[in-house]
XYZ file of C-alpha atoms in Angstrom:
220
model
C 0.000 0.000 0.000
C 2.788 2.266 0.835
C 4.271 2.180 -2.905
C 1.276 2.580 -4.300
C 1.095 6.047 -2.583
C 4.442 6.684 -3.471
C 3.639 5.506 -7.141
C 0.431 8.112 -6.619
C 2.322 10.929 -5.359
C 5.131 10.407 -7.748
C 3.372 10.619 -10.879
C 1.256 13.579 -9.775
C 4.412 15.332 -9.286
C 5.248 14.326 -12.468
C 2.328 15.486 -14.378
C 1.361 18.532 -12.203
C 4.772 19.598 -13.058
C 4.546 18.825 -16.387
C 0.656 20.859 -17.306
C 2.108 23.187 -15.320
C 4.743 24.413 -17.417
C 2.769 24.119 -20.481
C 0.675 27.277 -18.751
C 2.714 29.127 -16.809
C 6.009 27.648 -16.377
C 7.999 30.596 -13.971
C 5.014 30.023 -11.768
C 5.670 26.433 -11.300
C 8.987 26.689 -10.677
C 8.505 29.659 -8.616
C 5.790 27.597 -6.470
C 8.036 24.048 -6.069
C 11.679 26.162 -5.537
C 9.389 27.614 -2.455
C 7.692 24.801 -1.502
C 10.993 23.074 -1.255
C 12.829 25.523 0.204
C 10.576 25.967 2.847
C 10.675 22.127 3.613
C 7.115 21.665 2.972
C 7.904 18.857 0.752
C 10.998 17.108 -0.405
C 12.005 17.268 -4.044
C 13.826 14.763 -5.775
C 17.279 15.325 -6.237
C 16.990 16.576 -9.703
C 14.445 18.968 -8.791
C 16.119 20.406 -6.422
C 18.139 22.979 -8.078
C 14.778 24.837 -8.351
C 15.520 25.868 -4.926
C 18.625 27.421 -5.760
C 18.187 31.479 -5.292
C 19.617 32.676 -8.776
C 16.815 29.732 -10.838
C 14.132 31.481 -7.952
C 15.228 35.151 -8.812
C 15.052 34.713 -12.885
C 11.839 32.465 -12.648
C 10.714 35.916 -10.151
C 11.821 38.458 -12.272
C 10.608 36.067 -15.946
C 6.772 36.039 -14.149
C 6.590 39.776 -13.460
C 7.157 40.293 -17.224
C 4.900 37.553 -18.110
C 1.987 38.923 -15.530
C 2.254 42.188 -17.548
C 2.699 40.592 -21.197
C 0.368 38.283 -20.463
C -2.429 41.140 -19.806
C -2.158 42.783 -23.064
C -4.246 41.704 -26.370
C -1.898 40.678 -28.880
C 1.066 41.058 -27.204
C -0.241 37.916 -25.330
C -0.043 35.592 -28.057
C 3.267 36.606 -29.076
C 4.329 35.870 -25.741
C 3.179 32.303 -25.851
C 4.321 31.444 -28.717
C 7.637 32.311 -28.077
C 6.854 30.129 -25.404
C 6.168 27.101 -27.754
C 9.960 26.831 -27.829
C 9.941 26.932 -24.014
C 7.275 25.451 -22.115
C 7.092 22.150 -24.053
C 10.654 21.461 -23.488
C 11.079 22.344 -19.550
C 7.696 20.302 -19.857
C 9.963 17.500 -20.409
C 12.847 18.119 -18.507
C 10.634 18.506 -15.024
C 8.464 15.204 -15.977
C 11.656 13.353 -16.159
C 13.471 15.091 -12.916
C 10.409 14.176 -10.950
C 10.598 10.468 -11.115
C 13.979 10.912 -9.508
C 16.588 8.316 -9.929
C 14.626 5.475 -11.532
C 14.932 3.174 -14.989
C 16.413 5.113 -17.798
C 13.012 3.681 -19.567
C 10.567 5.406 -16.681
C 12.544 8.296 -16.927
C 11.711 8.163 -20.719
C 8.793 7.358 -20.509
C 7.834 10.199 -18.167
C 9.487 12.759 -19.946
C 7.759 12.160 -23.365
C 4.070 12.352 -21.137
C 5.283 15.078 -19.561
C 5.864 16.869 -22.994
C 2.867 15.996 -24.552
C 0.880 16.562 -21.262
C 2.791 20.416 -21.579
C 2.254 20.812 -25.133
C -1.572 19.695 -24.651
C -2.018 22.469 -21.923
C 0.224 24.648 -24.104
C -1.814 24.730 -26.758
C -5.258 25.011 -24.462
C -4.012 27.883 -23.249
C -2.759 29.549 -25.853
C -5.697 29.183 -28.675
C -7.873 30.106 -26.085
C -6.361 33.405 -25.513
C -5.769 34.023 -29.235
C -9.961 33.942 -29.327
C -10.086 35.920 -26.643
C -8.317 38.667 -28.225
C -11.096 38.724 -30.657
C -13.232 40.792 -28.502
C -12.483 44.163 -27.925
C -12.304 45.055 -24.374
C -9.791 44.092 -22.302
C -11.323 42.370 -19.439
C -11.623 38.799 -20.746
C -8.312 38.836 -21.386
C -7.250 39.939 -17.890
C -9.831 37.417 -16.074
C -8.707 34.672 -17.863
C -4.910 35.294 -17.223
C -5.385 35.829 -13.877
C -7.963 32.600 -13.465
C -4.473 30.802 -15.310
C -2.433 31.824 -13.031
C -4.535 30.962 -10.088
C -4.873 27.324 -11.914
C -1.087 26.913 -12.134
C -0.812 27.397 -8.338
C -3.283 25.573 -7.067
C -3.013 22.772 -9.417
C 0.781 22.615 -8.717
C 0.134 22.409 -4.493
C -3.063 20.045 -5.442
C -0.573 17.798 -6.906
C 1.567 17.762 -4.084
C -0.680 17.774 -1.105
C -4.189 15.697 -2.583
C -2.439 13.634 -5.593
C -5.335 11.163 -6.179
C -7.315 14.431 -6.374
C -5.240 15.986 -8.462
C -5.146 13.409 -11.205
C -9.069 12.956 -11.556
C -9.333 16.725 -11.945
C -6.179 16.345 -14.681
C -8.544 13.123 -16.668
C -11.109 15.954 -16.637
C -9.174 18.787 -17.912
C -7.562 16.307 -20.862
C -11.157 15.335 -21.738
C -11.970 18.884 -21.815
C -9.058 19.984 -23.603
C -9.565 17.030 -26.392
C -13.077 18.081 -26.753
C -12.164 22.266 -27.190
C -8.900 21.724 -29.238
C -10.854 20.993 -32.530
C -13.348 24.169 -31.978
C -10.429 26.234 -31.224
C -8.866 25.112 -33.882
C -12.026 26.148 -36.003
C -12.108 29.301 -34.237
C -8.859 30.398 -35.339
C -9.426 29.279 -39.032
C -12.273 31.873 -39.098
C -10.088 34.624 -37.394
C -7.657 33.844 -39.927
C -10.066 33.498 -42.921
C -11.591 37.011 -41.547
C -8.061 38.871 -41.721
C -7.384 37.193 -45.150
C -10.753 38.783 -46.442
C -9.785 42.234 -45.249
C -6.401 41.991 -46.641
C -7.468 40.962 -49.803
C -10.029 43.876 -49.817
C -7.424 46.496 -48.931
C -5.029 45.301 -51.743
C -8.032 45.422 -54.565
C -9.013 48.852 -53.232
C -5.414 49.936 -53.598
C -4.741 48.336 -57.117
C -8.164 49.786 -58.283
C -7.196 53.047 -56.885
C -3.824 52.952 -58.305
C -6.024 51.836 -61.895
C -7.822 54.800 -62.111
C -4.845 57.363 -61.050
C -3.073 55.506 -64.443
C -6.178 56.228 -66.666
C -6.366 59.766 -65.440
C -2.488 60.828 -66.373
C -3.383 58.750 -69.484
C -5.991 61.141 -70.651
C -4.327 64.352 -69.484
């Protein structure tokens, strides 16, 4: 009974870590390096360089810029996907420093769930925000940061302190995120199709414009 709690707790580290990062990922490292430090739980040896001052301070000073970025339409979804390049990856890297010192092959195996399990939340995140931005005033956008940020803590402590909790309410957020993924994904078509049409539009106006100014010197 004991290992399967320590199986339990073990892989909710490993995949609270892992959505984690694929929202906010200077929160989640902010929120374990503290944890840690403050010996409310023990993190396994390769996770404990998130405890180190100098990782706290840039994950610190990384957040504040993201809180702000991260409350601006359009400046938003530049931000994350810049962050394609870097929450997927420290995705990985956390999945597979939570199992600790186990089986090359767990280790594997963790840190390729752990980066699709980042990437999934990732991409949640960020095509949700990108129809957010749709609507013009602001507050949307700054609820639904804020309610993200809120998520990433809680889910991150959740995981620590009420694993077999944690993990239902993960089942339900991938079943939710597999079911909003493809209407997202429609939703940004039509954004896309929508700025198309206007470009298009623009560029005829301007070639008919520049039409007429050539017929005009013509006669003269």
């Amino acid at each position: 009974m004991e290992q399967l709690d320590q199986i339990i707790k073990t892989l909710s580290l490993t995949m609270g870590a892992a959505w984690a990062s694929g929202i906010n990922l200077y929160a989640t490292i902010l929120v374990l390096g503290f944890l840690g430090l403050t010996d409310n739980i023990v993190l396994p040896q390769k996770l404990e360089i998130l405890m180190n001052p100098m990782v706290m301070s840039a994950a610190g000073l990384m957040y504040c810029v993201e809180f702000f970025a991260d409350k601006v339409p359009g400046v938003d979804t530049g931000w994350d996907t810049l962050h394609t390049f870097i929450r997927i990856p420290a995705g990985v890297l956390l999945a597979a420093g939570a199992v600790g010192d186990v089986n090359p092959a767990v280790a594997m195996a963790a840190a390729i769930m752990g980066g699709g399990l980042a990437a999934g939340s990732h991409v949640t995140k960020s095509g949700t925000r990108l129809l957010i931005n749709t609507s013009p005033e602001p507050f949307s956008n700054w609820t639904a940061s804020i309610v993200e940020d809120v998520a990433v803590i809680a889910g991150v402590w959740a995981a620590l302190q009420h694993p077999v909790i944690f993990l239902v309410l993960l089942a339900v957020f991938i079943c939710l995120a597999l079911w909003l993924l493809p209407k997202i994904w429609s939703g940004i078509k039509k954004i896309f199709r929508f700025l198309g049409s206007i470009f298009k539009k623009k560029t005829l106006g301007t070639i008919s414009s520049d039409d007429r100014t050539a017929k005009k010197s013509g006669q003269v």
